[in-house]
Coordinates of C-alpha atoms and ligand atoms in Angstrom, one line a residue:
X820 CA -0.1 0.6 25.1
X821 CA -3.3 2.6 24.8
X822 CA -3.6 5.6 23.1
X823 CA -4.4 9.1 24.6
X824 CA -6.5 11.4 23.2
X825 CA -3.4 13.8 23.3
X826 CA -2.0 12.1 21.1
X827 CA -4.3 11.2 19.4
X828 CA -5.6 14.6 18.4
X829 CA -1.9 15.4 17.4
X830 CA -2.2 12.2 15.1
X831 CA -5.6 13.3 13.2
X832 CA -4.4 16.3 12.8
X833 CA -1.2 14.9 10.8
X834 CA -2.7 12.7 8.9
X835 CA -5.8 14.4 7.6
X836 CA -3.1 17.5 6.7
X837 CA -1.3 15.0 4.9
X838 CA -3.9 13.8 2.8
X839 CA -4.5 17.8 1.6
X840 CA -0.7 18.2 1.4
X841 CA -0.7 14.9 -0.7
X842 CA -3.5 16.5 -3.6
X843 CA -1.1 20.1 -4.1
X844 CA -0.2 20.2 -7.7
X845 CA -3.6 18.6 -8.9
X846 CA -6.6 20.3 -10.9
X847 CA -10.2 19.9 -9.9
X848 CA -10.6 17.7 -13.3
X849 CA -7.8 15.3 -12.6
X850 CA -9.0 14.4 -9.0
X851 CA -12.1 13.2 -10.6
X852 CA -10.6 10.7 -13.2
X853 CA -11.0 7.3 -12.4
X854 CA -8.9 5.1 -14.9
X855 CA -10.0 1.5 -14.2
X856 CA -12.3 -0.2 -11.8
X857 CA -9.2 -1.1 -9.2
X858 CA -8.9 2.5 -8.8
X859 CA -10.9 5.5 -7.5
X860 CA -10.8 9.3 -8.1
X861 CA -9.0 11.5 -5.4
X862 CA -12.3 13.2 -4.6
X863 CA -13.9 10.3 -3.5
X864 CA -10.4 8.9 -1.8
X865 CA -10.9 12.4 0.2
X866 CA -14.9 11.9 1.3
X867 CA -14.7 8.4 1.7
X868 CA -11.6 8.6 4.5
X869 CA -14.4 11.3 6.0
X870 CA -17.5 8.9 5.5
X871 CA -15.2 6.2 7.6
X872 CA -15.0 8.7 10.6
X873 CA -18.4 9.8 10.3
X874 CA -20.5 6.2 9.9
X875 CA -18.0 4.3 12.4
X876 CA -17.4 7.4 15.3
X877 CA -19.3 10.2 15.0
X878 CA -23.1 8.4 14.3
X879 CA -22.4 6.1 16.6
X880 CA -19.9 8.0 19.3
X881 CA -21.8 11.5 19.3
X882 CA -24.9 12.5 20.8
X883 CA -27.3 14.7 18.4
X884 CA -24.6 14.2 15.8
X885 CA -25.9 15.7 12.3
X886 CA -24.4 14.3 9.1
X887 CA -24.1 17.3 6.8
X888 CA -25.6 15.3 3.7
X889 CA -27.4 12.1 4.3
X890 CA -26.5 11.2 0.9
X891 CA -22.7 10.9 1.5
X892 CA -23.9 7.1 3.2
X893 CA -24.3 6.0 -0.3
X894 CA -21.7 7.9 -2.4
X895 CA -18.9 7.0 0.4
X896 CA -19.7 3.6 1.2
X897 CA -17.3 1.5 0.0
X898 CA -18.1 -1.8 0.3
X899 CA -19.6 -2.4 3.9
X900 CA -23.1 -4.5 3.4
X901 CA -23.3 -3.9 7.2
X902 CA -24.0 -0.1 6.3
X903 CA -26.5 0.0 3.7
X904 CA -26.3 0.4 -0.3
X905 CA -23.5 2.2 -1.9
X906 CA -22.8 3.7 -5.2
X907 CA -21.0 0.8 -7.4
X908 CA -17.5 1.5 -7.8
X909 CA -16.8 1.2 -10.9
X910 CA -18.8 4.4 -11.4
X911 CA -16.9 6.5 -9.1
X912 CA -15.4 8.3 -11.6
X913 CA -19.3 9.3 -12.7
X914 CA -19.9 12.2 -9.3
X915 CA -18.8 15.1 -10.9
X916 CA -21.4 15.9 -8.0
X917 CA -21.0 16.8 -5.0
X918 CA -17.5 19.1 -6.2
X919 CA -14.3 19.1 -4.6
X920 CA -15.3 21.9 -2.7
X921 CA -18.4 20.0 -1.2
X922 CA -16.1 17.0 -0.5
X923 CA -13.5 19.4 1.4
X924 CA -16.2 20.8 3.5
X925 CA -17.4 17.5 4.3
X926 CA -13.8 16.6 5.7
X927 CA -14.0 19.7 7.4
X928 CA -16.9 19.0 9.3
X929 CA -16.3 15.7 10.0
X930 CA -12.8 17.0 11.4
X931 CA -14.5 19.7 13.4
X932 CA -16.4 16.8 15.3
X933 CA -13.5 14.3 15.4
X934 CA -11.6 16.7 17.4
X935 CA -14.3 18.5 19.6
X936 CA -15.3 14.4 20.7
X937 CA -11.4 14.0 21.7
X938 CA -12.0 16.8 23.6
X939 CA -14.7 15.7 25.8
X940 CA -13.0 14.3 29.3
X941 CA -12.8 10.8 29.1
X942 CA -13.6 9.6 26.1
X943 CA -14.8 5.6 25.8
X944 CA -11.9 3.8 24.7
X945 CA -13.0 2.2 22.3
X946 CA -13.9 5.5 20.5
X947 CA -10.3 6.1 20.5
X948 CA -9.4 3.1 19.4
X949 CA -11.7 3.6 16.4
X950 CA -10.3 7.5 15.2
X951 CA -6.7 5.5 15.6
X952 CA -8.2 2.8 12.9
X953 CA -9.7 5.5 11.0
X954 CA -6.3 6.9 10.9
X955 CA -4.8 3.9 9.5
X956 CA -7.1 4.0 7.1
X957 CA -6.6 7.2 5.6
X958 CA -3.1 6.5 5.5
X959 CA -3.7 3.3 3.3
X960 CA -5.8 5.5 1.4
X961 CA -3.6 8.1 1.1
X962 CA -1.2 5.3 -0.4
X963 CA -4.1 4.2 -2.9
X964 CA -4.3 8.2 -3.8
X965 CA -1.0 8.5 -5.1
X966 CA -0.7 5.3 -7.3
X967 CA -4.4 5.6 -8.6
X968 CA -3.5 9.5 -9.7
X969 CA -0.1 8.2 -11.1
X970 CA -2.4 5.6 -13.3
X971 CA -5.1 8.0 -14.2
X972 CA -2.4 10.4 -15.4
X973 CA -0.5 7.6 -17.6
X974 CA -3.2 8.2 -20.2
X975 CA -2.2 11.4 -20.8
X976 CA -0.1 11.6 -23.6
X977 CA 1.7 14.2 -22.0
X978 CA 2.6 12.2 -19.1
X979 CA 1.7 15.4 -16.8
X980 CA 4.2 15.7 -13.8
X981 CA 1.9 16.9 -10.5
X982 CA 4.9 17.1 -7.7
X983 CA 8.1 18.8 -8.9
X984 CA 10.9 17.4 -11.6
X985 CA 13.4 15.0 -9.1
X986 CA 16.9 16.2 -9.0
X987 CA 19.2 15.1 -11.4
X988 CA 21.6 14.3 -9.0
X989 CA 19.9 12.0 -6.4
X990 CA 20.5 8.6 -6.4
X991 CA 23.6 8.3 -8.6
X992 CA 25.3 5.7 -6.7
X993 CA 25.0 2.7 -7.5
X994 CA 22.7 -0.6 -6.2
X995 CA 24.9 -2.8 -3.7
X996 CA 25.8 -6.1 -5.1
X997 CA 22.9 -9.2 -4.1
X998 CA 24.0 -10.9 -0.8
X999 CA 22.2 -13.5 1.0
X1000 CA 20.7 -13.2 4.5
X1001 CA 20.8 -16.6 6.1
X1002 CA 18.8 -18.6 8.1
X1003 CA 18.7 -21.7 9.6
X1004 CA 14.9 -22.3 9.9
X1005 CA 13.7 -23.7 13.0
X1006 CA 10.2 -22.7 15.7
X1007 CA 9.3 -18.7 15.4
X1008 CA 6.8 -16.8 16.3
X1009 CA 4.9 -14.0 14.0
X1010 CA 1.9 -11.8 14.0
X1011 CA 1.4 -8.6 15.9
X1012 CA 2.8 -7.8 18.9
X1013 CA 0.2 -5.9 20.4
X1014 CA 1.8 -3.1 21.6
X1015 CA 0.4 -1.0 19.4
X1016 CA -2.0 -0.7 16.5
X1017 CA -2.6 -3.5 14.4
X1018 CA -5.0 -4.5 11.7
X1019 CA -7.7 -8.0 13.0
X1020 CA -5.6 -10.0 9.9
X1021 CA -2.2 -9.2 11.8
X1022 CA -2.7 -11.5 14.6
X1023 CA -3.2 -13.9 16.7
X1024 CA 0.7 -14.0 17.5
X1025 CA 1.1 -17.6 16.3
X1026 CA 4.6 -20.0 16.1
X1027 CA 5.2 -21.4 12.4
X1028 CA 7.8 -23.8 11.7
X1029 CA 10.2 -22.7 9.4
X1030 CA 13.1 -24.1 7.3
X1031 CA 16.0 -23.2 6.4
X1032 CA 16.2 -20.4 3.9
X1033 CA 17.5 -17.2 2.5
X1034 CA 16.8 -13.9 1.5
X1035 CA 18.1 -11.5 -0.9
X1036 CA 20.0 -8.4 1.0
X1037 CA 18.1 -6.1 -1.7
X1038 CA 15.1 -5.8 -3.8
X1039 CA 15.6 -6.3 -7.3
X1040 CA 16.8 -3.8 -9.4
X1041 CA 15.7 -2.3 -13.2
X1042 CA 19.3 -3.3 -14.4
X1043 CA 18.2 -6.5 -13.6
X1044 CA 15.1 -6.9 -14.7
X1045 CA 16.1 -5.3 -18.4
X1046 CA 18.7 -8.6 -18.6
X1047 CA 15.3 -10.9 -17.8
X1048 CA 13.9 -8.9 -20.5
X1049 CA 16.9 -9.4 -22.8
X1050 CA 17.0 -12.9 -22.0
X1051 CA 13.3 -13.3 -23.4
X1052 CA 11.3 -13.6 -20.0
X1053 CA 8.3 -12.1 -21.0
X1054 CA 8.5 -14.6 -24.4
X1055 CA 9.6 -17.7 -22.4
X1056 CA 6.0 -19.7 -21.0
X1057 CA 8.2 -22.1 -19.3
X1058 CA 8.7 -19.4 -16.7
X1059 CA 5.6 -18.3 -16.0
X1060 CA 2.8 -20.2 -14.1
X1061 CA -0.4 -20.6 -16.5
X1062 CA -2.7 -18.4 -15.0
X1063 CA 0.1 -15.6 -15.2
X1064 CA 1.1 -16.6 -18.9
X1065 CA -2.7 -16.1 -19.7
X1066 CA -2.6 -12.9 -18.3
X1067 CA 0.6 -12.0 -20.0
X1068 CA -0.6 -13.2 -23.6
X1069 CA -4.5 -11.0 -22.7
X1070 CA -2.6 -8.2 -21.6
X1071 CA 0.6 -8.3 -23.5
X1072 CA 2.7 -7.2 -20.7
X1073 CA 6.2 -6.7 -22.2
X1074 CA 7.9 -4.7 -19.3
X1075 CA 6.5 -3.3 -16.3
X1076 CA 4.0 -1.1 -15.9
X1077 CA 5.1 2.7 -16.9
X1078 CA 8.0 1.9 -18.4
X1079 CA 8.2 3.7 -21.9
X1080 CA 10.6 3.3 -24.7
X1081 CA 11.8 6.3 -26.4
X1082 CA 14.5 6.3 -29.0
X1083 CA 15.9 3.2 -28.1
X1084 CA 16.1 4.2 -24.4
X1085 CA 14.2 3.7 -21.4
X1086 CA 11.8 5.9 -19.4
X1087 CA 9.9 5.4 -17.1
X1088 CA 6.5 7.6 -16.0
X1089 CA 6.1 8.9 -12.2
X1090 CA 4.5 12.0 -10.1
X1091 CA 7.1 13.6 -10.5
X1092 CA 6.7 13.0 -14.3
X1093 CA 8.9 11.0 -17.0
X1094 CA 12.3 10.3 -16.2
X1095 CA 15.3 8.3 -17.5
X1096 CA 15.2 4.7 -15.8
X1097 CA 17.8 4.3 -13.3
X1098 CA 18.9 0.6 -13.8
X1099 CA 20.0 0.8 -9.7
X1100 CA 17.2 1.6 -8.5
X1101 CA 14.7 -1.1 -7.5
X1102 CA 11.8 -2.2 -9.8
X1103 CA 8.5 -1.5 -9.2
X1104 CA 4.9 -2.1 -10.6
X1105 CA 5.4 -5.7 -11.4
X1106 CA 2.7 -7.8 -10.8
X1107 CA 2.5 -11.4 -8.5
X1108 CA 2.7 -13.3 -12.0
X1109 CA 5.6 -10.9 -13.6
X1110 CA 7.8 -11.4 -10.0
X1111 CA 7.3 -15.5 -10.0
X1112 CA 8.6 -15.5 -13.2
X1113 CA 11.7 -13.3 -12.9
X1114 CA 12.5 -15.6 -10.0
X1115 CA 12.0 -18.7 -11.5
X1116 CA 14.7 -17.0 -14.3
X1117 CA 16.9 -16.3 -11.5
X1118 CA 17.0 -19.5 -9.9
X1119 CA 15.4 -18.2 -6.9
X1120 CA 11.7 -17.9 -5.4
X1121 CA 9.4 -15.5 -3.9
X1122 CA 10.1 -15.7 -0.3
X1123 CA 6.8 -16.5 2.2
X1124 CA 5.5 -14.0 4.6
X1125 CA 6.8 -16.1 7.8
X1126 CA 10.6 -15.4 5.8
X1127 CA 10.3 -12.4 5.5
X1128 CA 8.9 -11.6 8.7
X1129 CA 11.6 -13.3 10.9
X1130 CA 14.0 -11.5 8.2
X1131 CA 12.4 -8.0 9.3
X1132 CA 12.7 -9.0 13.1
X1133 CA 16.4 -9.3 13.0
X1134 CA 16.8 -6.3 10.8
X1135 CA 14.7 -4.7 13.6
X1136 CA 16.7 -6.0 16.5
X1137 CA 19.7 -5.0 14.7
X1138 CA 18.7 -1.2 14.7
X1139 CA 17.3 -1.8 18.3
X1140 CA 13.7 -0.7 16.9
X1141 CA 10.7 -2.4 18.1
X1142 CA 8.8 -1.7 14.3
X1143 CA 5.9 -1.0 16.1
X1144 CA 4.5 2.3 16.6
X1145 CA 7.1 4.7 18.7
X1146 CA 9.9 3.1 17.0
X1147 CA 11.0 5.3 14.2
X1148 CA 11.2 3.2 11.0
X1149 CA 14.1 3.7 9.1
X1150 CA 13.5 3.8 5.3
X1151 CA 12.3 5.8 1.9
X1152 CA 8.3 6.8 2.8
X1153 CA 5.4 8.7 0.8
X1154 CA 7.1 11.6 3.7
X1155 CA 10.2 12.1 1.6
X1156 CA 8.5 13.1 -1.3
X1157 CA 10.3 11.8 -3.8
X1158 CA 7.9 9.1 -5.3
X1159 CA 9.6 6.7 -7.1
X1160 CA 12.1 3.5 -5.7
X1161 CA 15.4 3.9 -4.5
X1162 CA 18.7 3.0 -4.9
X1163 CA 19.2 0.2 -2.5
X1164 CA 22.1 0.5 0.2
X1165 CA 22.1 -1.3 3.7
X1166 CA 22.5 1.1 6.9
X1167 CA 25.6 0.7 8.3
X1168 CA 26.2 -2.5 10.3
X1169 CA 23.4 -4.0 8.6
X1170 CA 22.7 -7.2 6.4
X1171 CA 19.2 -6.6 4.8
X1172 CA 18.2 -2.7 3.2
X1173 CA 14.8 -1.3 2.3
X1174 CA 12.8 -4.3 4.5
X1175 CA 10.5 -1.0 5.0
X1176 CA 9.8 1.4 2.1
X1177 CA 10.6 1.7 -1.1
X1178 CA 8.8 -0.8 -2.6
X1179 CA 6.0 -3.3 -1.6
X1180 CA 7.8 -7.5 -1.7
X1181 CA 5.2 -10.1 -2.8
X1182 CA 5.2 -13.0 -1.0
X1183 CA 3.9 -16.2 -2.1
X1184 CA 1.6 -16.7 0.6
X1185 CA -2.0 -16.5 0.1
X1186 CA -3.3 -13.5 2.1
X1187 CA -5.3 -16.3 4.3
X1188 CA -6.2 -16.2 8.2
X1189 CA -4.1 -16.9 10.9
X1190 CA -4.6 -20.0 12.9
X1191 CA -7.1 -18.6 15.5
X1192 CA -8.3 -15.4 13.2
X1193 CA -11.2 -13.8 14.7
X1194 CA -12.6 -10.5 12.1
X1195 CA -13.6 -7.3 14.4
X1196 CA -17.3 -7.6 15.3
X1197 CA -19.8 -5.9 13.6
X1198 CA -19.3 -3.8 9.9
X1199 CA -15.8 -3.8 10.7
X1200 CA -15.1 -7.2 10.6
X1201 CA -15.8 -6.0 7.1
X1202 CA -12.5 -4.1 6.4
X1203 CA -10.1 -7.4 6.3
X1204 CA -11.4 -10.9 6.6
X1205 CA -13.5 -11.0 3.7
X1206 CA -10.9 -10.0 1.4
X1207 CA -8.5 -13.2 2.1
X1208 CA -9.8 -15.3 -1.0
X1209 CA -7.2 -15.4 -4.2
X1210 CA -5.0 -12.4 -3.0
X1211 CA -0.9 -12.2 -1.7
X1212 CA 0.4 -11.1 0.9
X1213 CA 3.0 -8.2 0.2
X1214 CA 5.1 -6.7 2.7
X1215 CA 7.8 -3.5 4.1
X1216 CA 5.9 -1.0 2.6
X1217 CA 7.2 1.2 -0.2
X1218 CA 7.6 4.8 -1.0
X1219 CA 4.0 5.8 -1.4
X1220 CA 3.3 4.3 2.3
X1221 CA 3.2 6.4 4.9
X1222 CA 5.7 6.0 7.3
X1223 CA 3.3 5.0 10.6
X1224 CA 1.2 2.8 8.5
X1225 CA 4.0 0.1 9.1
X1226 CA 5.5 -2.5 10.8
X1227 CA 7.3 -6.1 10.6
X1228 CA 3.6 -7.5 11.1
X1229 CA 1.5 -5.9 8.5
X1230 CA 0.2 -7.3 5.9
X1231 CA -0.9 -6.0 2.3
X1232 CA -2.5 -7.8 -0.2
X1233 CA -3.1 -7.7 -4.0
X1234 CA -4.5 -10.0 -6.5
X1235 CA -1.9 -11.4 -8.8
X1236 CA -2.2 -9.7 -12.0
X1237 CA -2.4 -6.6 -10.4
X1238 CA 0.7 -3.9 -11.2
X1239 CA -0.4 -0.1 -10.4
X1240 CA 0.7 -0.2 -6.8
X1241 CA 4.1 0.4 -5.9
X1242 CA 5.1 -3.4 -6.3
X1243 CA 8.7 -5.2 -6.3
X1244 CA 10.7 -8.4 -5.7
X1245 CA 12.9 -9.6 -3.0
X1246 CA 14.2 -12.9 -3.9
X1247 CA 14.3 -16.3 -1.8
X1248 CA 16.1 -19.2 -2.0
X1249 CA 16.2 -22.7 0.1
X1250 CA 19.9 -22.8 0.2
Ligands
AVJ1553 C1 -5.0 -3.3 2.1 C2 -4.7 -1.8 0.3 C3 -5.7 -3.9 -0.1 O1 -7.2 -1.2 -1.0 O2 -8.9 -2.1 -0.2 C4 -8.8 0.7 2.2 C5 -6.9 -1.0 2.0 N1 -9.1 -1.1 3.2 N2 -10.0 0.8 2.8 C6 -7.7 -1.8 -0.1 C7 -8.2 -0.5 2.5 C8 -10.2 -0.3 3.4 C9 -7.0 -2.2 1.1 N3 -5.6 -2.8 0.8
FE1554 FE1 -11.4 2.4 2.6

């Protein structure tokens, strides 16, 4: 199914408005904190996602095109070698120049072009095809905005709120018990589709042979996780795998990441700023290491992308939705606005709930290629393939993804120890 420039223009326009509608409620200072090297400030988030449009369309796609600073090359680049130096990023936090102002202008010249090229009558394909990856991207950046500005603003000791208070009253029910979806294993077939937009790393389609297994009807939930506290996971090595016990003992991860204790109860820090912990809702911010272990407590395992795919294919077929773009994905999306996990509770009819949104599932499959993997040609064979060494696949998406970003094929991937992203656990067992 290829994309028309209709469409398409209706699409840019949604997703670089959401980016701006993402950043209301922050100051000019706190979009240019960068609080570790894993993350980046929001002012760079917002010229880089231009710089993508502008070094990979606009250069190469439009005749006479002028960039408005040459020096954006270096200061957006992110990590392409295939297009010259960049600034290093751990310094990103370090460009208090050019200001916001100068990095809004630059998306809006960079938008002015984007749309006057879908304009043109028959535009080359595969200039379309590159605004509709550039559009992905921003989306996964948009994605990175929100948990990098929730980490920056975890320093404060104020623990600043930048979206409004959440209601008291959402989300008082109460988590579904844990059931089991079944399988019974046998030849599938995963990877994308192709009928829409996928990412090089999604494909080739390939079969994988697959036994028995089953996964948990919910992601875990905070309730839970306080009773493997309680029990002494974080104390007991015989749960953790060396390389995450290491990390545990350097870092002296106790809970997960935000949690705050406050006379004798439980908060826990979001956007929306500090707010009892609901034990129903699902945990989030654990790390690769922190998940393996609470599984290894609960006599289960981390399920393996190929699970949980063939999982989210029934789910889909169940709710007659393809997952792919079109299909509307049922589940809790950065679009809802309310930017922390939810309260698991399967539609109606359905086995499995939350397989999309609400919070990323590590899998314990190394974020490696497919049989048959083939990068992009040229810098954007870049974007993916050279990432797939010591990382894990996560999947569903969670409530900081954008809703289009996803489907039963896409993969995400972390290294293990790390937490700021909106990161849970679906369990797996082998009978
Ligand atoms: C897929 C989220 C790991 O953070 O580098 C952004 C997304 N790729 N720009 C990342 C991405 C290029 C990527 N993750
Ligand atoms: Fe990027």
């Amino acid at each position: 199914m290829a994309v028309t420039k209709e469409t398409l223009a209706e699409f840019f326009s949604a997703v670089r408005g959401a980016s701006h509608e993402l950043i209301q409620g922050l100051s000019v200072e706190d979009m240019l904190l960068q609080s570790m090297n894993d993350a980046s400030p929001i002012k760079w988030h917002l010229a880089h996602t231009s710089w993508f449009f502008e070094e990979l369309i606009l250069a190469p796609f439009m005749n006479g095109y002028e960039r408005m600073n040459d020096g954006f090359r270096y200061y957006f680049n992110s990590y392409y070698e295939a297009l010259g130096e960049r600034h290093p990023r751990a310094r990103r936090g370090m460009l208090s120049r050019p200001s916001l102002e100068e990095a809004l202008a630059y998306r809006k010249h960079v938008d002015r072009h984007i749309l006057a090229l879908l304009n043109k009558p028959d535009p080359d394909p595969q200039l379309l095809q590159r605004v509709e990856l550039g559009l992905h991207h921003e989306m996964q950046h948009q994605e990175l905005m929100i948990t990098d500005m929730l980490h920056a603003l975890s320093f404060n000791p104020a623990y600043p709120a930048w979206k409004p208070p959440l209601p008291s009253d959402t989300e008082s029910k109460s988590a579904v018990p844990l059931e089991w979806f079944d399988s019974d294993g046998g030849l599938f077939e995963i990877g994308a589709l192709g009928k829409g937009f996928s990412y090089d790393c999604e494909g080739p389609r390939h079969k994988v042979f697959q036994a028995p297994f089953r996964l948990a009807s919910r992601p875990v939930t905070n309730g839970e996780w306080l009773a493997f506290m309680d029990a002494g996971g974080y104390e007991d090595p015989k749960l953790w795998l060396s390389d995450g016990w290491a990390a545990r003992m350097q870092e002296d991860w106790r809970a997960p990441l935000y949690w705050i204790k406050r006379d004798g109860g439980w908060l826990r820090f979001t956007p929306h700023g500090l707010a009892p912990l609901n034990l129903d809702e699902s945990v989030c911010h654990v790390n690769y290491f922190e998940a393996d272990a609470y599984a290894r407590w609960a006599q289960a395992r981390l399920p393996n992308e190929a699970e949980w795919e063939i999982a989210a294919r029934s789910f889909l077929a169940g709710i007659a939705k393809e997952g792919e773009p079109g299909g509307v994905l049922p589940g809790h999306f950065m679009e809802q606005g309310r930017w922390t996990p939810s309260v698991s509770r399967p539609l109606e009819g359905q086995a499995l709930a939350d397989m999309f949104g609400n919070v990323w599932e590590w899998t314990q499959s190394a974020y490696s290629p497919y049989p048959g993997f083939r990068p992009l040609e040229g810098a954007l064979g870049e974007y993916n393939g050279k990432f797939m060494c010591g990382q894990f696949v996560l999947r569903g998406g969670a409530f900081t993804s954008p809703r289009r970003l996803l489907r039963a094929s896409y993969r995400n991937f972390f290294y293990p120890h790390q937490r700021w992203q909106a990161t849970g656990v679906r369990l797996a067992r082998d009978d």
